[in-house]
GROMACS .gro file of C-alpha atoms in nm:
model
  159
    1MET     CA    1 -10.502   9.610  -7.824
    2GLU     CA    2 -10.522   9.577  -7.437
    3LYS     CA    3 -10.514   9.882  -7.225
    4ILE     CA    4 -10.195   9.925  -7.024
    5THR     CA    5 -10.212   9.904  -6.655
    6SER     CA    6 -10.184  10.284  -6.595
    7PHE     CA    7 -10.483  10.347  -6.814
    8THR     CA    8 -10.697  10.111  -6.596
    9ILE     CA    9 -10.672  10.325  -6.285
   10ASP     CA   10 -10.979  10.537  -6.215
   11HIS     CA   11 -10.849  10.882  -6.277
   12ILE     CA   12 -11.174  11.039  -6.174
   13ARG     CA   13 -11.146  10.910  -5.814
   14LEU     CA   14 -10.747  10.940  -5.807
   15GLN     CA   15 -10.621  11.199  -5.566
   16PRO     CA   16 -10.270  11.331  -5.509
   17GLY     CA   17 -10.057  11.064  -5.332
   18VAL     CA   18  -9.764  10.823  -5.356
   19TYR     CA   19  -9.865  10.505  -5.527
   20VAL     CA   20  -9.702  10.183  -5.642
   21SER     CA   21  -9.794  10.191  -6.022
   22ARG     CA   22  -9.652   9.851  -6.120
   23LYS     CA   23  -9.352   9.609  -6.027
   24ASP     CA   24  -9.156   9.463  -6.299
   25HIS     CA   25  -8.896   9.181  -6.306
   26VAL     CA   26  -8.582   9.229  -6.491
   27GLY     CA   27  -8.364   8.920  -6.438
   28ALA     CA   28  -8.345   8.865  -6.065
   29GLU     CA   29  -8.435   9.227  -5.984
   30VAL     CA   30  -8.759   9.392  -5.914
   31ILE     CA   31  -8.818   9.731  -6.051
   32THR     CA   32  -9.084   9.938  -5.857
   33THR     CA   33  -9.246  10.215  -6.032
   34PHE     CA   34  -9.402  10.483  -5.821
   35ASP     CA   35  -9.673  10.725  -5.923
   36LEU     CA   36  -9.599  11.044  -5.745
   37ARG     CA   37  -9.932  11.224  -5.836
   38MET     CA   38  -9.910  11.601  -5.736
   39THR     CA   39 -10.237  11.729  -5.870
   40SER     CA   40 -10.587  11.578  -5.895
   41PRO     CA   41 -10.638  11.444  -6.245
   42ASN     CA   42 -10.913  11.614  -6.451
   43GLU     CA   43 -11.005  11.817  -6.153
   44GLU     CA   44 -10.724  12.078  -6.104
   45PRO     CA   45 -10.507  12.257  -6.363
   46VAL     CA   46 -10.202  12.046  -6.469
   47MET     CA   47  -9.853  12.166  -6.390
   48ASN     CA   48  -9.688  12.387  -6.663
   49THR     CA   49  -9.394  12.248  -6.837
   50ALA     CA   50  -9.135  12.494  -6.673
   51GLU     CA   51  -9.219  12.399  -6.325
   52VAL     CA   52  -9.222  12.026  -6.425
   53HIS     CA   53  -8.893  12.059  -6.580
   54THR     CA   54  -8.741  12.237  -6.278
   55ILE     CA   55  -8.882  11.971  -6.055
   56GLU     CA   56  -8.727  11.697  -6.277
   57HIS     CA   57  -8.382  11.847  -6.267
   58LEU     CA   58  -8.390  11.904  -5.894
   59ALA     CA   59  -8.538  11.571  -5.812
   60ALA     CA   60  -8.316  11.381  -6.032
   61THR     CA   61  -8.022  11.564  -5.896
   62TYR     CA   62  -8.130  11.506  -5.528
   63LEU     CA   63  -8.220  11.137  -5.574
   64ARG     CA   64  -7.894  11.034  -5.759
   65ASN     CA   65  -7.696  11.195  -5.463
   66ASP     CA   66  -7.897  11.046  -5.186
   67PRO     CA   67  -7.667  10.802  -4.988
   68LYS     CA   68  -7.933  10.530  -4.929
   69TYR     CA   69  -8.114  10.536  -5.274
   70GLN     CA   70  -7.866  10.682  -5.523
   71ASP     CA   71  -7.767  10.318  -5.651
   72LYS     CA   72  -8.135  10.217  -5.667
   73VAL     CA   73  -8.261  10.511  -5.880
   74VAL     CA   74  -8.345  10.395  -6.229
   75TYR     CA   75  -8.539  10.699  -6.358
   76PHE     CA   76  -8.726  11.014  -6.224
   77GLY     CA   77  -8.937  11.194  -6.487
   78PRO     CA   78  -9.277  11.363  -6.558
   79MET     CA   79  -9.602  11.203  -6.660
   80GLY     CA   80  -9.716  11.312  -6.994
   81CYS     CA   81 -10.042  11.440  -6.850
   82ARG     CA   82  -9.846  11.681  -6.617
   83THR     CA   83 -10.014  11.572  -6.309
   84GLY     CA   84  -9.712  11.404  -6.141
   85PHE     CA   85  -9.392  11.210  -6.197
   86TYR     CA   86  -9.269  10.862  -6.209
   87LEU     CA   87  -8.986  10.726  -5.989
   88LEU     CA   88  -8.841  10.385  -6.065
   89LEU     CA   89  -8.641  10.215  -5.806
   90ALA     CA   90  -8.440   9.895  -5.824
   91GLY     CA   91  -8.611   9.682  -5.544
   92ASP     CA   92  -8.940   9.560  -5.418
   93TYR     CA   93  -9.106   9.854  -5.239
   94GLU     CA   94  -9.437   9.964  -5.104
   95SER     CA   95  -9.556  10.323  -5.116
   96LYS     CA   96  -9.519  10.373  -4.743
   97ASP     CA   97  -9.141  10.261  -4.773
   98ILE     CA   98  -9.048  10.572  -4.960
   99VAL     CA   99  -9.259  10.844  -4.775
  100PRO     CA  100  -8.961  10.967  -4.581
  101LEU     CA  101  -8.762  10.997  -4.899
  102MET     CA  102  -9.030  11.190  -5.073
  103ILE     CA  103  -9.072  11.426  -4.765
  104ALA     CA  104  -8.686  11.492  -4.783
  105LEU     CA  105  -8.690  11.531  -5.164
  106PHE     CA  106  -8.987  11.767  -5.169
  107GLU     CA  107  -8.835  11.973  -4.883
  108PHE     CA  108  -8.517  12.008  -5.089
  109ILE     CA  109  -8.721  12.130  -5.389
  110ARG     CA  110  -8.935  12.370  -5.168
  111ASP     CA  111  -8.622  12.515  -5.022
  112PHE     CA  112  -8.395  12.533  -5.316
  113LYS     CA  113  -8.267  12.870  -5.425
  114GLY     CA  114  -7.998  12.954  -5.679
  115GLU     CA  115  -7.918  12.816  -6.021
  116VAL     CA  116  -8.108  12.493  -6.101
  117PRO     CA  117  -7.862  12.207  -6.157
  118GLY     CA  118  -7.808  12.138  -6.532
  119ALA     CA  119  -7.997  12.453  -6.637
  120SER     CA  120  -7.746  12.559  -6.896
  121PRO     CA  121  -7.721  12.532  -7.277
  122ARG     CA  122  -7.435  12.285  -7.249
  123ASP     CA  123  -7.625  12.046  -7.011
  124CYS     CA  124  -7.999  12.079  -7.123
  125GLY     CA  125  -8.170  12.084  -7.441
  126ASN     CA  126  -8.442  12.328  -7.320
  127TYR     CA  127  -8.254  12.511  -7.037
  128LEU     CA  128  -8.478  12.815  -7.054
  129ASP     CA  129  -8.793  12.644  -6.971
  130MET     CA  130  -8.754  12.661  -6.603
  131ASN     CA  131  -8.966  12.807  -6.321
  132LEU     CA  132  -8.791  12.761  -5.987
  133GLY     CA  133  -9.049  12.985  -5.792
  134MET     CA  134  -9.352  12.773  -5.901
  135ALA     CA  135  -9.155  12.451  -5.843
  136ASN     CA  136  -9.085  12.578  -5.479
  137TRP     CA  137  -9.453  12.643  -5.443
  138LEU     CA  138  -9.574  12.306  -5.588
  139ALA     CA  139  -9.331  12.124  -5.361
  140ASP     CA  140  -9.465  12.313  -5.059
  141ARG     CA  141  -9.816  12.221  -5.150
  142TYR     CA  142  -9.755  11.866  -5.214
  143LEU     CA  143  -9.575  11.840  -4.870
  144ASN     CA  144  -9.860  12.019  -4.694
  145GLN     CA  145 -10.157  11.868  -4.874
  146VAL     CA  146 -10.031  11.507  -4.906
  147LEU     CA  147  -9.686  11.400  -4.768
  148TYR     CA  148  -9.691  11.543  -4.423
  149ASN     CA  149 -10.025  11.359  -4.324
  150ILE     CA  150 -10.038  11.093  -4.569
  151ASP     CA  151 -10.271  10.798  -4.496
  152GLU     CA  152 -10.367  10.472  -4.671
  153SER     CA  153 -10.614  10.655  -4.898
  154ARG     CA  154 -10.304  10.834  -5.053
  155LEU     CA  155 -10.078  10.521  -5.076
  156VAL     CA  156 -10.298  10.268  -5.249
  157TYR     CA  157 -10.480  10.329  -5.579
  158PRO     CA  158 -10.862  10.374  -5.543
  159SER     CA  159 -11.046  10.057  -5.660
   0.00000   0.00000   0.00000
């Protein structure tokens, strides 16, 4: 069996950033998959499930309410390795195109206080596995270490 594309990326050289993982064609539409890498693979500790789950709830809520992108969001969810998230958008995008959206999203997560949307037994199958404080901290770290001063080295996969 051939390796899938995401397993061909050099995870030893990969650093936190915003990358186009792939582009798929579904009918006449292009679906762009973004790799929102928040930690350095195989170098830093991975995120725990509670903060990953919290970021997922907050990000999905924010993105599906964003006036410009709400109708383009196909999916937002965690990577199995817990080093980041995937964002799928309908449309043909480059990484730089969504940096302003990612800054707004992670500022929302950094600053969020109160009840996490959907964190109730009726709305979520594992509603107790949440850590808002750590989600706030990780969002702040991603903003300051990556998004606020992002350059080409964090927008294009290393070759």
